[in-house]
Amino acid sequence: MKRILIVLFITMYALPALAQNNDYIDMSKEIDQEIWSDKDPIFENNKLPAEYKNESAVILARKQTVETNTERKGRSLLYVGKMHSTIKRTIRERIFINDQVSLDEYSQINFNQLQSKTNGALTKLRNYTFMGIRVTKADGSVQKINVDEAAVKLDETKDGKKNKIAVPNLAIGDVIDYYITYFDQARTDKSVDYFTFVLGDEYPIVNLKIKILLDKRVAAQYQVINGAPDFKITPVDDDNLLELSASNLPKSTNVTWVSESRQIPIVRLKYAFADIVHGRGDYTKTGVIEKVTSPEDVEHEFVNLIKPYLVQTPVANELKGAWKTYAKDNSIDKENMDSIISYVYYYYRFASFGSLYSYNNGAETSFDHFYDCSLDQSKIRQLETILKVMKTINALFDADAELVLTSSTNEVNYKDIFSIGDFSFLLRIPRAASKYTFYNFSSNLYNLGEIPASVENETYKYIQQNTIFKSGRDMSQEKADQLNGKAVAFKSAATDNFQTDEVYVDMDSANIQLLNIKRKSTAGGHLRRDLQNATLILEDYLKAERKLLDKETDLEEEWTKDRNFRKYWSDAEQSITKAKKEQKEKFLKELTSEYDEKPKELKNFTILQKGFSGTGSSTAIEEEFSMDGWVKKAGNNYIVEAGKFVGGQLEIKADQRERKLDIYMPFARSFNHNVTFKIPDGYTAEGIDKLNKSVKNECGGFESTAKIDGNKLVITYTKYYSNTLEPAANWSKILAFVDAGFAFTKEKILLKKK
Amino acid sequence: MKKLLFSALLLVSLFAQGAGGDDDDKNIVIENKKQTFLFKLEKGANPVSIKENYTTEFRCENTRTSIIYTEMYNDHETIDDVNVNVRNRSFRGVDIQYDYYSVKDVFYSDARICHFKIPFDESGVLAKIALSKTYNDPRYFTKVYFTEEYFVQNKVVEFIIPRWMKCELKDYNFEGNDIKKTTSYDSKQDADIYSYIMKDLAAFKSESYDQGMAYNYPHVLVLCKEASTASGQQTYFKTIDDQYKWCYGIVKDNTDDAEALKSKAVEITSGVDGETNKVKTLLNWVHQNIRYIAYEDGIAAFKPAKATDVMTKKYGDCKGMANLLKGLLKGIGLDARLCWIGTNHIPYDMSTPSLSVHNHMITAWLTNGKTYFLDGTETNMAFNQYAERIAGRQVLIENGDKYILTNVPAVIAEQNPEREKRILTIDGQDLKGSATHMYKGEARSDMINKMTGIKKENLEKAVINYLSESNQDYIISNLKRSEIPGIDSVLTISYDVVHKNGASVFGNEIYLDLDFRKEFDNFTIDTAKRIHNMEMSNKTVMDQETELTIPAGYKIGTLPANLNLQNSILDISITYKQTGNKLLYHKFLKIKQTLLKKEEFALWNKQIQELTEKYKEQVVLTK
């Protein structure tokens, strides 16, 4: 029962508590009574709605409730401002079990029964969890499960028990009704916390309710996005009651090319047991509930957060000297701003990913580390780098670099940003004629000016360094106004993100059913990183980066020169050696995934171009291998599966062909294959005309051509996707060329004996 | 009781996490391990215990790493002391954790795990673990594996068996390993000392299609027979009779509400005529209504749950299901018994009395001198059909004070056929027609298991995907299948099919590949890499026929030659035959034995290569 496990993840408190806990038992009875006596009509339905009769399971009703309670404990001076807050959260669900899969899922439940007490200001603080289960049989009779009896104890500490429950007498056609309640007490502080409610699940939800009762000492802001219904807010005494309901929520299935954060209804609530302070100095007062519809507050909060950090960050003065030396050694004009911007980018990419000191926790020497050529860093580390670079490049080179706040397609839309964690960060440096160069420090595979596809064409705001220090005013407004408050990043085209294969196919002289193939593959734009990941190892990057910056390219010398790293060198060296040895496996895997089939033998592989420098540069590799099973014997003739020469092509399977959700693809892209097949002496090739096909529309296209040129068959194949985002209505258009592109791979030609 | 082999099995699964592939390149090796097992007299309920002490010395050969060291224990075993040394110094940073160990497919067991991390900061670092453990009942001390998680350079295992203890050690899978056994007598302890001295022992390595681990790794079975103790003579498992007495002793007093079982059995079988049909109905009811949830907890690993509990809770393990079946059969006046059985996962039989011999429980129905076996856990096996894991195995049938020892009937491939018949015509570039599949025995069971593992809303698509081998050019429509649950022992599936581009037309010729499935295509064994024998899950027959109507105006241009290969493992027969305007393609594959021994790999590979070559040939029709 994986779903519930996620909800159940709870931090265990370390301090020991009282062994005997009657209080828990009493409270457990009270909660059980309260929940099962809920007269909400959504819990009365036991019938499976006809439209869901083929579903594995259906959530007939889900109710999530949150209740806060704040008390001031005592009046002693010692406890001034110390209050206890209680948050009680309950999720109750009634689920119709409709097949063996959901029966298996719900018949075994893990439950962490937390019974922890910690020392509070005056009394103990309690952190408890409770669970209850009932089964409604198909005949309508209700069986209450004794959770204690049905459970086996896996582990027990003073803070609680880890239980595993086998739900008795549960069968297909029954309704399982369960609740879990979390009761958490804490000393209040002013910190802000969040609740997120996702209005969707792997099963359809017939009725859903969210009910939140916030006491008068709580301030809150909330948002409803992606079509989620709004709260109805009613005062209850001095407190606030927030309620919303939704019905017939479709299951959020396993669909390709979606952005869940932008497509499934979500409700988020930000709350504090104190006033929530906003960036410009205003507040959401306790007892007030505000609906948020713009990211403005978060932008201000963010600027306030980074201000002190930016003050403390030192300017890296040594960069100036490094640049001068580099410029002199390479005969570059040291005032040339383009050259400076390029140098600074790679200097910091090296610092983040390539240098010995880019590792936080001592030397990383594992094989896995060296086998993978890509390195990532967290958003926080990206932000730290960006702020450091901004301050340095502005101070040393007067570059006017600006911090860019944007959102990635994997997360909510910019307009829906609700917490700092929703932002993505870039740096931009103004160039001539409102052009900008972007710095992105998310991974070592980005070259100067390259940004992740996920932030392309996204709304962004930029912040000039100076405005960060101006308190109490909208730091972005001044310039943002000139651009109508929003700016839009560029969008790459299908031709920018390409992979082109030149393929030569020859029949083996000893075994005509075996094909010898030579392939050169070049990938550029966002597709370059895929090819780099698939074929290169970290050493390829480390060497390229050092060469680019005129640094010591001998890794051994660098490691052994450093007192702290010296002792790790032999480990690192072994991992590097092994990674190099296993690089052939990487190529083999890449080929296998490219052709959907494992080659019989990979004879040779070469990296022609690594592609670690230059905006929009490409990576190129070359391979020689053999393939078996593509040539079938038919009397004196041979059938050759020529469609396979262009590699495996995307196939949209039966379960993905109907679509209601808009299509979020990674980026616009194009794939090209130029194939030359040598026709063996004594044979003619027939059936060539079938290889000429074309399907094109506004979403993309596929086109193939074939002709005989002497003793060669020359095939060209190209497929492209014009856009990143397509409305669901265009799915049939995408299917049209994707299907045709896939069907091509099934085409055969005949080699006829003369 | 499904898996008594349990702790050993657990270890294998742990290796994957702990070793991180280190066993391959031998980054961590065990330089020395010295392990002793001493039988001791105790006071109290368990008069004999076994004390295990070992020291293991690890060395890091190449790269800096760390390992998770694990030791299993349970209700019958305790870990008494653990000492960890790194670089010849007591390792202060060690964080020894004792946890519940969760095993896949087992709801709850008494298995516990002691685990901790050992760092190896650089190559050459030595670590030493000294651990002592007590087994408090000789009945549960059944075997000792020699193989370790890492390559072992030197290891000595010693059993110190005082003469008051009668115990036999039986060696398994020593061949191919450098293991020497010596025996000596220690007059001081009045004990026989059996020493196994071994060198260069390969680490555990699991491979696909492996047999149970007791077939592949060197170990000794410890047969504790009897002991003379201060509190008198203790008899463990001297003979099969002793073992039966112990097992029967646990189950015989199981009190059940016979009336409740009777009324349920009568209710389930109401309207069903004949004893056999009633048994089929009861077996099917258990299969369809009782979920398998395994408990392996101390004595509970041998003691079945009450039949009425299983009936009302609707779940149970093999013992609980066996007990319920017995209760239901008795409820309608039939002679039903519990049976102890070892599946083909373990290599032992009843000639070595030990708790290691059984890992499963089923029910027997005795009628008119005949015995039928009912396995409650084989949800989709029909009455009187036997899964490979129990087929032909020795079985101990409950029979008052004296057991019955017999075998479950062996099965032949024909029990588990999978037949497919296609009738096709050519329409342009496509092949069109209909297909019927028939599954019986384990083929049926496998197919149904696959289907019930799929969410309802995806089922039809998944079945189509499976039958079309995910090929969207193989368009299946009008899918029909026989009802899944039910005592019907045949599953049939039929549909209409269009195989787009199934015919390649070039001028006046049509090229056809009449084999859509190509089982075992390229399924050769890499003899250079494979270490162990292979075992396929069951014997089976795959019988496929395709009848193609030759279009008017065409005749057969080329037919591939027939293929007929037979040996003790696999029969292959492929024939092409023309009758009037019909072309009949018939493929018949029969797996006659499930075990493929290493010495048979070459034979297998040769046969498969010929089949693979045959798959590359096509039929040509000409105008």
CSV table of N, CA and C in Angstrom, one decimal, chain A residues 520-563:
chain,number,residue,atom,x,y,z
A,520,LYS,N,28.2,7.3,-38.0
A,520,LYS,CA,28.7,8.5,-37.4
A,520,LYS,C,27.5,9.3,-36.9
A,521,SER,N,27.5,9.7,-35.6
A,521,SER,CA,26.3,10.4,-35.1
A,521,SER,C,26.7,11.7,-34.5
A,522,THR,N,26.0,12.8,-34.9
A,522,THR,CA,26.3,14.1,-34.4
A,522,THR,C,25.1,14.6,-33.8
A,523,ALA,N,25.2,15.2,-32.6
A,523,ALA,CA,24.0,15.7,-31.9
A,523,ALA,C,24.3,17.1,-31.4
A,524,GLY,N,23.3,18.0,-31.6
A,524,GLY,CA,23.5,19.4,-31.1
A,524,GLY,C,22.3,19.9,-30.4
A,525,GLY,N,22.5,21.1,-29.8
A,525,GLY,CA,21.4,21.7,-29.0
A,525,GLY,C,21.1,20.8,-27.8
A,526,HIS,N,19.9,20.7,-27.4
A,526,HIS,CA,19.5,20.0,-26.2
A,526,HIS,C,19.8,18.5,-26.4
A,527,LEU,N,19.8,18.0,-27.6
A,527,LEU,CA,20.1,16.6,-27.8
A,527,LEU,C,21.5,16.3,-27.6
A,528,ARG,N,22.4,17.3,-27.7
A,528,ARG,CA,23.8,17.0,-27.5
A,528,ARG,C,24.0,16.4,-26.1
A,529,ARG,N,23.4,16.9,-25.1
A,529,ARG,CA,23.6,16.4,-23.7
A,529,ARG,C,23.2,14.9,-23.6
A,530,ASP,N,22.2,14.5,-24.3
A,530,ASP,CA,21.8,13.1,-24.3
A,530,ASP,C,22.9,12.2,-24.8
A,531,LEU,N,23.5,12.7,-25.9
A,531,LEU,CA,24.5,11.9,-26.5
A,531,LEU,C,25.8,11.9,-25.7
A,532,GLN,N,26.1,13.0,-25.1
A,532,GLN,CA,27.2,13.1,-24.1
A,532,GLN,C,27.0,12.1,-23.0
A,533,ASN,N,25.8,12.2,-22.4
A,533,ASN,CA,25.5,11.3,-21.3
A,533,ASN,C,25.7,9.9,-21.6
A,534,ALA,N,25.2,9.6,-22.8
A,534,ALA,CA,25.2,8.1,-23.2
A,534,ALA,C,26.6,7.6,-23.6
A,535,THR,N,27.5,8.5,-23.9
A,535,THR,CA,28.8,7.9,-24.4
A,535,THR,C,30.0,8.3,-23.7
A,536,LEU,N,30.0,9.5,-23.1
A,536,LEU,CA,31.2,10.1,-22.5
A,536,LEU,C,31.4,9.7,-21.0
A,537,ILE,N,32.6,9.7,-20.5
A,537,ILE,CA,32.8,9.5,-19.1
A,537,ILE,C,33.4,10.8,-18.5
A,538,LEU,N,33.4,10.9,-17.2
A,538,LEU,CA,33.7,12.1,-16.6
A,538,LEU,C,35.1,12.7,-17.0
A,539,GLU,N,36.0,11.7,-17.2
A,539,GLU,CA,37.4,12.2,-17.5
A,539,GLU,C,37.4,13.0,-18.8
A,540,ASP,N,36.5,12.6,-19.7
A,540,ASP,CA,36.4,13.4,-21.0
A,540,ASP,C,36.1,14.8,-20.7
A,541,TYR,N,35.1,15.0,-19.7
A,541,TYR,CA,34.8,16.4,-19.3
A,541,TYR,C,36.0,17.1,-18.6
A,542,LEU,N,36.5,16.4,-17.6
A,542,LEU,CA,37.6,17.0,-16.8
A,542,LEU,C,38.7,17.5,-17.7
A,543,LYS,N,39.1,16.6,-18.6
A,543,LYS,CA,40.2,17.0,-19.5
A,543,LYS,C,39.9,18.2,-20.4
A,544,ALA,N,38.7,18.1,-21.0
A,544,ALA,CA,38.2,19.2,-21.9
A,544,ALA,C,38.2,20.5,-21.1
A,545,GLU,N,37.6,20.5,-19.9
A,545,GLU,CA,37.5,21.7,-19.2
A,545,GLU,C,38.8,22.3,-18.8
A,546,ARG,N,39.8,21.5,-18.5
A,546,ARG,CA,41.1,22.0,-18.2
A,546,ARG,C,41.8,22.6,-19.4
A,547,LYS,N,41.6,21.9,-20.5
A,547,LYS,CA,42.2,22.4,-21.7
A,547,LYS,C,41.7,23.7,-22.1
A,548,LEU,N,40.4,23.9,-21.9
A,548,LEU,CA,39.7,25.1,-22.3
A,548,LEU,C,40.2,26.3,-21.5
A,549,LEU,N,40.6,26.0,-20.2
A,549,LEU,CA,41.0,27.1,-19.3
A,549,LEU,C,42.5,27.2,-19.2
A,550,ASP,N,43.2,26.4,-20.0
A,550,ASP,CA,44.7,26.4,-19.9
A,550,ASP,C,45.2,25.9,-18.6
A,551,LYS,N,44.4,25.0,-18.0
A,551,LYS,CA,44.8,24.5,-16.7
A,551,LYS,C,45.6,23.2,-16.9
A,552,GLU,N,46.2,22.7,-15.8
A,552,GLU,CA,47.0,21.5,-15.8
A,552,GLU,C,46.0,20.4,-16.3
A,553,THR,N,46.4,19.7,-17.4
A,553,THR,CA,45.5,18.6,-17.8
A,553,THR,C,45.8,17.3,-17.2
A,554,ASP,N,46.9,17.2,-16.6
A,554,ASP,CA,47.3,16.0,-16.0
A,554,ASP,C,46.6,15.9,-14.6
A,555,LEU,N,45.6,15.0,-14.5
A,555,LEU,CA,44.9,14.9,-13.3
A,555,LEU,C,45.7,14.4,-12.1
A,556,GLU,N,46.6,13.5,-12.5
A,556,GLU,CA,47.4,12.9,-11.4
A,556,GLU,C,48.2,13.9,-10.7
A,557,GLU,N,48.8,14.8,-11.5
A,557,GLU,CA,49.7,15.9,-11.0
A,557,GLU,C,48.9,16.7,-10.0
A,558,GLU,N,47.7,17.1,-10.5
A,558,GLU,CA,46.8,17.9,-9.7
A,558,GLU,C,46.4,17.3,-8.4
A,559,TRP,N,46.0,16.1,-8.4
A,559,TRP,CA,45.6,15.4,-7.2
A,559,TRP,C,46.8,15.2,-6.2
A,560,THR,N,47.9,14.8,-6.8
A,560,THR,CA,49.0,14.5,-5.9
A,560,THR,C,49.7,15.7,-5.4
A,561,LYS,N,49.5,16.9,-6.0
A,561,LYS,CA,50.1,18.1,-5.6
A,561,LYS,C,49.4,18.6,-4.3
A,562,ASP,N,48.1,18.2,-4.2
A,562,ASP,CA,47.3,18.7,-3.0
A,562,ASP,C,47.4,17.7,-1.9
A,563,ARG,N,47.8,18.3,-0.7
A,563,ARG,CA,48.0,17.5,0.4
A,563,ARG,C,46.8,16.6,0.9
